[in-house]
């Protein structure tokens, strides 16, 4: 017995020898204590940073620890540290995943035991097999799972001001690569950890420069000073986390590339906006097309993480009360949409590395004070916290390591769930709902039809084609996502808490493409061809000559095609047919375009590049039936306090190929706008007229946003010697004069309300919205002036996308200014008075025509609107004459996130016809 006892003791000491052999970095750990403001914000297990002899810690590499007061790092420095880890540790693999719009690389770091790194391709192929249950039977899946590991993908740095996660992930990587603690070793042996080091490097670098240039060392957090750089990425600001359906930005493309390469079992995105640690589940309602397994995983993993954080003594962790779980277009939802598990954290950040006294006493989520003890928040924080950068790092690391430990201990179940969700999707394709969706190739805008097919393919959805149709068969692993994207959403009207984002995303409506749902297969599936490359519609040219007819149906590519024609041939002439006209024996609708004095080669190039059908002819159309098109010089205005939506507008113009000039407050103040531009677009901007006029408070000025040797990321995509101040009343007067001199001012959403408030469109005033609640939904609209150039190519009734925006109206005598109204019914004051009129003879009774059976078309097409009677009949688009020019005021955003492409041609129509708006 003693012999076995001695042997057991010997084996025990052999087993723990690596632990004993590791030297703890007492300097690093002491610095962690120093920069943590309260011992309750520091779990004991984090004080075990290893002093490795060959792998450098962040302290050795940078000269300071992660979370040190006053220290943040640019992307090149962060990547440099990861490169050093990959060079010195066999457990760390680094790979590039593309480049940003500004040319900075995206990098993933992969960490696991030696087997995981050596056989990384094997483990990736195993998960790819589990992702498609049509190729892998349940029995085969069980065998594959025995030789698989869950991949846990952790990402940080999506939002530039949330600066903690790119820092914390460096320390996490070092811990995973060096520590021999039992928890870390279990993670390394049983999980492949993939770290998206910086989701948005362009934004991070701008924000790091901003911190060192302006915000470092400020005494108070809530002092009104702008904590963020005015720009993050080249185009998109906070909405870089709303691009998951469009996949238009490089950040999203990188995330998608990582998903489809690794098929992560879980993806965790790290954010900073909520005290002290929120672990996502959401209040609901949950997206109808997320598998119940995923919804259950959200709850289990969140409660596990909260419990683990609580066990470490950290207060302020909670779940449930933030966000909903409905909108599928967040970056991390590539996981939820594809049978994995997408989750996120919100820790508490200071938009830099300074320590501040933060007041939480009035912060509420789901109606409850963040300081209240609830079933979902067992240990709340106090009303005020003295909060440091290192506190934030501690919370991030505690939560992430807890979640990685869950995956390490439950890997088999997570992999089984991953396979089962795909299996469920395939089975639903066989037994529930539509068996296929068909998309006819010949439609109003064939290029947009091909674009829809391409967008589905970007999501990993299989698309087949026949000669006449694109076909989506439901029996496939991502069937749930296909149904979600191709059918209308119905958000519950009785939802207790407001939605976190838009609630409708039906792509056929947003793109203006007809899709047919097939309850049964009535075609030969074997004759279909599976698309392997993105489809593109190549326009046809019928005949040869020097004049070509383009039938206009509000195609998205017409305006850029016209600019391309003029760029290729300055002598080309373009005319428009403002009314229905017979051309060479065929009747064409108003808005048809004649392109003259071009050769056949240019016609073919335009047709091919822009997906437009041209027909030789039209040379004999009477000059009286034509109006010359003078393509305008266009400017897009941006403020220095809110660049979110103007970035989407710039992206849309550039993606379409529409030339423009970016202008700001200084251009308005300088005046003479009509000598430089014909059209000025003011995209949606938040705030009111006061904010628009005065901009960033001048007490903080001067604040240059210029590129310097010290701050090399600034000055792009625009620069200024001083961001403070706005155009002032002088600039507003110059903007009004631009219109009075014959210019066209196009205002979108809230900017239209601002122009009304400033008196530029004095005929418009704010309408009472009452209890109207209108989160982003697809709704019906009606053209009140179908012959106006803005309405070329549109039917009388059509759908548009609208969120919670302004509501404007005119006096009754000015209702002719309303081009488009919401819904199909008139306002009450427009209904014909039917009662007796004193002083006039009674009207003879007239039998009203019997209305056909059936209800009027509903206002809501997809989504949900409460108290819709408050908006139906009000104006969606106004055309307001001002002097010699016009203001085209949209009370919604037709250029919303490069998503509602069917709405955008109203803007393109206005630009084509900018000098014919009356």
PDB file of N, CA, C and O in Angstrom, residues 123-165:
ATOM      1  N   UNK A 123      -8.900  20.205 -38.457  1.00  0.00           N
ATOM      2  CA  UNK A 123     -10.028  20.595 -37.605  1.00  0.00           C
ATOM      3  C   UNK A 123     -10.997  21.521 -38.338  1.00  0.00           C
ATOM      4  O   UNK A 123     -12.219  21.441 -38.134  1.00  0.00           O
ATOM      5  N   UNK A 124     -10.476  22.369 -39.194  1.00  0.00           N
ATOM      6  CA  UNK A 124     -11.373  23.208 -39.999  1.00  0.00           C
ATOM      7  C   UNK A 124     -12.224  22.356 -40.925  1.00  0.00           C
ATOM      8  O   UNK A 124     -13.427  22.613 -41.094  1.00  0.00           O
ATOM      9  N   UNK A 125     -11.625  21.335 -41.536  1.00  0.00           N
ATOM     10  CA  UNK A 125     -12.384  20.480 -42.456  1.00  0.00           C
ATOM     11  C   UNK A 125     -13.433  19.666 -41.703  1.00  0.00           C
ATOM     12  O   UNK A 125     -14.514  19.384 -42.239  1.00  0.00           O
ATOM     13  N   UNK A 126     -13.142  19.311 -40.453  1.00  0.00           N
ATOM     14  CA  UNK A 126     -14.125  18.573 -39.656  1.00  0.00           C
ATOM     15  C   UNK A 126     -15.375  19.414 -39.420  1.00  0.00           C
ATOM     16  O   UNK A 126     -16.514  18.928 -39.539  1.00  0.00           O
ATOM     17  N   UNK A 127     -15.157  20.662 -39.066  1.00  0.00           N
ATOM     18  CA  UNK A 127     -16.311  21.534 -38.826  1.00  0.00           C
ATOM     19  C   UNK A 127     -17.061  21.835 -40.115  1.00  0.00           C
ATOM     20  O   UNK A 127     -18.292  21.989 -40.101  1.00  0.00           O
ATOM     21  N   UNK A 128     -16.354  21.922 -41.227  1.00  0.00           N
ATOM     22  CA  UNK A 128     -17.033  22.121 -42.515  1.00  0.00           C
ATOM     23  C   UNK A 128     -17.941  20.938 -42.825  1.00  0.00           C
ATOM     24  O   UNK A 128     -19.035  21.107 -43.391  1.00  0.00           O
ATOM     25  N   UNK A 129     -17.504  19.737 -42.460  1.00  0.00           N
ATOM     26  CA  UNK A 129     -18.362  18.558 -42.666  1.00  0.00           C
ATOM     27  C   UNK A 129     -19.601  18.624 -41.794  1.00  0.00           C
ATOM     28  O   UNK A 129     -20.702  18.287 -42.230  1.00  0.00           O
ATOM     29  N   UNK A 130     -19.442  19.065 -40.559  1.00  0.00           N
ATOM     30  CA  UNK A 130     -20.592  19.173 -39.663  1.00  0.00           C
ATOM     31  C   UNK A 130     -21.557  20.266 -40.123  1.00  0.00           C
ATOM     32  O   UNK A 130     -22.743  20.230 -39.778  1.00  0.00           O
ATOM     33  N   UNK A 131     -21.058  21.230 -40.887  1.00  0.00           N
ATOM     34  CA  UNK A 131     -21.896  22.358 -41.303  1.00  0.00           C
ATOM     35  C   UNK A 131     -22.927  21.966 -42.344  1.00  0.00           C
ATOM     36  O   UNK A 131     -23.902  22.697 -42.541  1.00  0.00           O
ATOM     37  N   UNK A 132     -22.742  20.843 -43.024  1.00  0.00           N
ATOM     38  CA  UNK A 132     -23.679  20.450 -44.087  1.00  0.00           C
ATOM     39  C   UNK A 132     -24.203  19.041 -43.829  1.00  0.00           C
ATOM     40  O   UNK A 132     -23.587  18.041 -44.210  1.00  0.00           O
ATOM     41  N   UNK A 133     -25.341  18.928 -43.171  1.00  0.00           N
ATOM     42  CA  UNK A 133     -25.882  17.613 -42.840  1.00  0.00           C
ATOM     43  C   UNK A 133     -26.372  16.821 -44.050  1.00  0.00           C
ATOM     44  O   UNK A 133     -26.678  15.632 -43.917  1.00  0.00           O
ATOM     45  N   UNK A 134     -26.440  17.451 -45.215  1.00  0.00           N
ATOM     46  CA  UNK A 134     -26.804  16.688 -46.419  1.00  0.00           C
ATOM     47  C   UNK A 134     -25.661  15.759 -46.826  1.00  0.00           C
ATOM     48  O   UNK A 134     -25.880  14.731 -47.465  1.00  0.00           O
ATOM     49  N   UNK A 135     -24.441  16.143 -46.448  1.00  0.00           N
ATOM     50  CA  UNK A 135     -23.262  15.345 -46.804  1.00  0.00           C
ATOM     51  C   UNK A 135     -22.780  14.484 -45.640  1.00  0.00           C
ATOM     52  O   UNK A 135     -21.968  13.585 -45.842  1.00  0.00           O
ATOM     53  N   UNK A 136     -23.265  14.787 -44.455  1.00  0.00           N
ATOM     54  CA  UNK A 136     -22.820  14.088 -43.252  1.00  0.00           C
ATOM     55  C   UNK A 136     -24.032  13.563 -42.495  1.00  0.00           C
ATOM     56  O   UNK A 136     -24.869  14.352 -42.042  1.00  0.00           O
ATOM     57  N   UNK A 137     -24.140  12.246 -42.365  1.00  0.00           N
ATOM     58  CA  UNK A 137     -25.262  11.641 -41.651  1.00  0.00           C
ATOM     59  C   UNK A 137     -25.080  11.829 -40.152  1.00  0.00           C
ATOM     60  O   UNK A 137     -23.965  12.103 -39.680  1.00  0.00           O
ATOM     61  N   UNK A 138     -26.142  11.670 -39.374  1.00  0.00           N
ATOM     62  CA  UNK A 138     -25.998  11.767 -37.916  1.00  0.00           C
ATOM     63  C   UNK A 138     -24.959  10.803 -37.359  1.00  0.00           C
ATOM     64  O   UNK A 138     -24.220  11.153 -36.427  1.00  0.00           O
ATOM     65  N   UNK A 139     -24.907   9.617 -37.923  1.00  0.00           N
ATOM     66  CA  UNK A 139     -23.915   8.645 -37.442  1.00  0.00           C
ATOM     67  C   UNK A 139     -22.493   9.110 -37.776  1.00  0.00           C
ATOM     68  O   UNK A 139     -21.578   9.017 -36.943  1.00  0.00           O
ATOM     69  N   UNK A 140     -22.322   9.606 -38.982  1.00  0.00           N
ATOM     70  CA  UNK A 140     -21.005  10.133 -39.362  1.00  0.00           C
ATOM     71  C   UNK A 140     -20.637  11.349 -38.511  1.00  0.00           C
ATOM     72  O   UNK A 140     -19.469  11.525 -38.142  1.00  0.00           O
ATOM     73  N   UNK A 141     -21.629  12.148 -38.183  1.00  0.00           N
ATOM     74  CA  UNK A 141     -21.371  13.342 -37.382  1.00  0.00           C
ATOM     75  C   UNK A 141     -20.822  12.966 -36.012  1.00  0.00           C
ATOM     76  O   UNK A 141     -19.883  13.605 -35.501  1.00  0.00           O
ATOM     77  N   UNK A 142     -21.381  11.933 -35.389  1.00  0.00           N
ATOM     78  CA  UNK A 142     -20.895  11.520 -34.078  1.00  0.00           C
ATOM     79  C   UNK A 142     -19.435  11.095 -34.142  1.00  0.00           C
ATOM     80  O   UNK A 142     -18.640  11.392 -33.245  1.00  0.00           O
ATOM     81  N   UNK A 143     -19.060  10.414 -35.205  1.00  0.00           N
ATOM     82  CA  UNK A 143     -17.660  10.004 -35.372  1.00  0.00           C
ATOM     83  C   UNK A 143     -16.768  11.223 -35.593  1.00  0.00           C
ATOM     84  O   UNK A 143     -15.671  11.325 -35.026  1.00  0.00           O
ATOM     85  N   UNK A 144     -17.223  12.157 -36.410  1.00  0.00           N
ATOM     86  CA  UNK A 144     -16.449  13.366 -36.680  1.00  0.00           C
ATOM     87  C   UNK A 144     -16.249  14.176 -35.402  1.00  0.00           C
ATOM     88  O   UNK A 144     -15.152  14.689 -35.139  1.00  0.00           O
ATOM     89  N   UNK A 145     -17.290  14.263 -34.585  1.00  0.00           N
ATOM     90  CA  UNK A 145     -17.218  15.057 -33.355  1.00  0.00           C
ATOM     91  C   UNK A 145     -16.151  14.509 -32.410  1.00  0.00           C
ATOM     92  O   UNK A 145     -15.476  15.272 -31.704  1.00  0.00           O
ATOM     93  N   UNK A 146     -15.971  13.200 -32.409  1.00  0.00           N
ATOM     94  CA  UNK A 146     -14.959  12.597 -31.547  1.00  0.00           C
ATOM     95  C   UNK A 146     -13.552  13.049 -31.912  1.00  0.00           C
ATOM     96  O   UNK A 146     -12.636  12.986 -31.083  1.00  0.00           O
ATOM     97  N   UNK A 147     -13.375  13.488 -33.158  1.00  0.00           N
ATOM     98  CA  UNK A 147     -12.065  13.963 -33.606  1.00  0.00           C
ATOM     99  C   UNK A 147     -12.154  15.426 -34.031  1.00  0.00           C
ATOM    100  O   UNK A 147     -11.614  15.829 -35.053  1.00  0.00           O
ATOM    101  N   UNK A 148     -12.891  16.208 -33.252  1.00  0.00           N
ATOM    102  CA  UNK A 148     -13.073  17.627 -33.557  1.00  0.00           C
ATOM    103  C   UNK A 148     -12.910  18.452 -32.292  1.00  0.00           C
ATOM    104  O   UNK A 148     -12.980  17.918 -31.173  1.00  0.00           O
ATOM    105  N   UNK A 149     -12.731  19.721 -32.480  1.00  0.00           N
ATOM    106  CA  UNK A 149     -12.679  20.664 -31.366  1.00  0.00           C
ATOM    107  C   UNK A 149     -13.554  21.864 -31.710  1.00  0.00           C
ATOM    108  O   UNK A 149     -13.580  22.305 -32.861  1.00  0.00           O
ATOM    109  N   UNK A 150     -14.264  22.384 -30.722  1.00  0.00           N
ATOM    110  CA  UNK A 150     -15.010  23.614 -31.007  1.00  0.00           C
ATOM    111  C   UNK A 150     -14.053  24.763 -31.284  1.00  0.00           C
ATOM    112  O   UNK A 150     -12.985  24.852 -30.671  1.00  0.00           O
ATOM    113  N   UNK A 151     -14.427  25.601 -32.216  1.00  0.00           N
ATOM    114  CA  UNK A 151     -13.682  26.823 -32.491  1.00  0.00           C
ATOM    115  C   UNK A 151     -14.431  27.971 -31.835  1.00  0.00           C
ATOM    116  O   UNK A 151     -15.616  28.185 -32.097  1.00  0.00           O
ATOM    117  N   UNK A 152     -13.745  28.686 -30.963  1.00  0.00           N
ATOM    118  CA  UNK A 152     -14.341  29.826 -30.273  1.00  0.00           C
ATOM    119  C   UNK A 152     -13.673  31.090 -30.802  1.00  0.00           C
ATOM    120  O   UNK A 152     -12.487  31.311 -30.609  1.00  0.00           O
ATOM    121  N   UNK A 153     -14.468  31.919 -31.483  1.00  0.00           N
ATOM    122  CA  UNK A 153     -13.990  33.132 -32.158  1.00  0.00           C
ATOM    123  C   UNK A 153     -14.311  34.335 -31.276  1.00  0.00           C
ATOM    124  O   UNK A 153     -15.478  34.568 -30.929  1.00  0.00           O
ATOM    125  N   UNK A 154     -13.282  35.075 -30.887  1.00  0.00           N
ATOM    126  CA  UNK A 154     -13.461  36.262 -30.053  1.00  0.00           C
ATOM    127  C   UNK A 154     -12.969  37.477 -30.834  1.00  0.00           C
ATOM    128  O   UNK A 154     -11.857  37.457 -31.382  1.00  0.00           O
ATOM    129  N   UNK A 155     -13.784  38.516 -30.914  1.00  0.00           N
ATOM    130  CA  UNK A 155     -13.400  39.692 -31.690  1.00  0.00           C
ATOM    131  C   UNK A 155     -13.532  40.949 -30.849  1.00  0.00           C
ATOM    132  O   UNK A 155     -14.392  41.050 -29.967  1.00  0.00           O
ATOM    133  N   UNK A 156     -12.670  41.901 -31.135  1.00  0.00           N
ATOM    134  CA  UNK A 156     -12.705  43.183 -30.432  1.00  0.00           C
ATOM    135  C   UNK A 156     -12.414  44.328 -31.383  1.00  0.00           C
ATOM    136  O   UNK A 156     -11.982  44.134 -32.514  1.00  0.00           O
ATOM    137  N   UNK A 157     -12.648  45.526 -30.902  1.00  0.00           N
ATOM    138  CA  UNK A 157     -12.261  46.712 -31.659  1.00  0.00           C
ATOM    139  C   UNK A 157     -13.147  47.040 -32.832  1.00  0.00           C
ATOM    140  O   UNK A 157     -12.708  47.725 -33.752  1.00  0.00           O
ATOM    141  N   UNK A 158     -14.401  46.599 -32.818  1.00  0.00           N
ATOM    142  CA  UNK A 158     -15.300  46.968 -33.913  1.00  0.00           C
ATOM    143  C   UNK A 158     -15.622  48.451 -33.857  1.00  0.00           C
ATOM    144  O   UNK A 158     -15.585  49.146 -34.877  1.00  0.00           O
ATOM    145  N   UNK A 159     -15.935  48.940 -32.678  1.00  0.00           N
ATOM    146  CA  UNK A 159     -16.281  50.355 -32.505  1.00  0.00           C
ATOM    147  C   UNK A 159     -15.095  51.082 -31.883  1.00  0.00           C
ATOM    148  O   UNK A 159     -14.612  50.710 -30.807  1.00  0.00           O
ATOM    149  N   UNK A 160     -14.649  52.118 -32.553  1.00  0.00           N
ATOM    150  CA  UNK A 160     -13.349  52.705 -32.272  1.00  0.00           C
ATOM    151  C   UNK A 160     -13.214  53.231 -30.849  1.00  0.00           C
ATOM    152  O   UNK A 160     -12.141  53.128 -30.241  1.00  0.00           O
ATOM    153  N   UNK A 161     -14.267  53.822 -30.304  1.00  0.00           N
ATOM    154  CA  UNK A 161     -14.163  54.384 -28.960  1.00  0.00           C
ATOM    155  C   UNK A 161     -14.113  53.304 -27.885  1.00  0.00           C
ATOM    156  O   UNK A 161     -13.776  53.590 -26.741  1.00  0.00           O
ATOM    157  N   UNK A 162     -14.453  52.081 -28.246  1.00  0.00           N
ATOM    158  CA  UNK A 162     -14.452  50.964 -27.300  1.00  0.00           C
ATOM    159  C   UNK A 162     -13.057  50.340 -27.325  1.00  0.00           C
ATOM    160  O   UNK A 162     -12.820  49.298 -27.936  1.00  0.00           O
ATOM    161  N   UNK A 163     -12.135  50.988 -26.636  1.00  0.00           N
ATOM    162  CA  UNK A 163     -10.714  50.742 -26.837  1.00  0.00           C
ATOM    163  C   UNK A 163     -10.147  49.634 -25.959  1.00  0.00           C
ATOM    164  O   UNK A 163      -8.979  49.254 -26.099  1.00  0.00           O
ATOM    165  N   UNK A 164     -10.952  49.092 -25.055  1.00  0.00           N
ATOM    166  CA  UNK A 164     -10.432  48.092 -24.136  1.00  0.00           C
ATOM    167  C   UNK A 164     -10.165  46.735 -24.762  1.00  0.00           C
ATOM    168  O   UNK A 164      -9.163  46.083 -24.470  1.00  0.00           O
ATOM    169  N   UNK A 165     -11.070  46.294 -25.643  1.00  0.00           N
ATOM    170  CA  UNK A 165     -10.953  44.912 -26.124  1.00  0.00           C
ATOM    171  C   UNK A 165      -9.710  44.652 -26.970  1.00  0.00           C
ATOM    172  O   UNK A 165      -9.084  43.590 -26.815  1.00  0.00           O
TER     173      UNK A 165
END
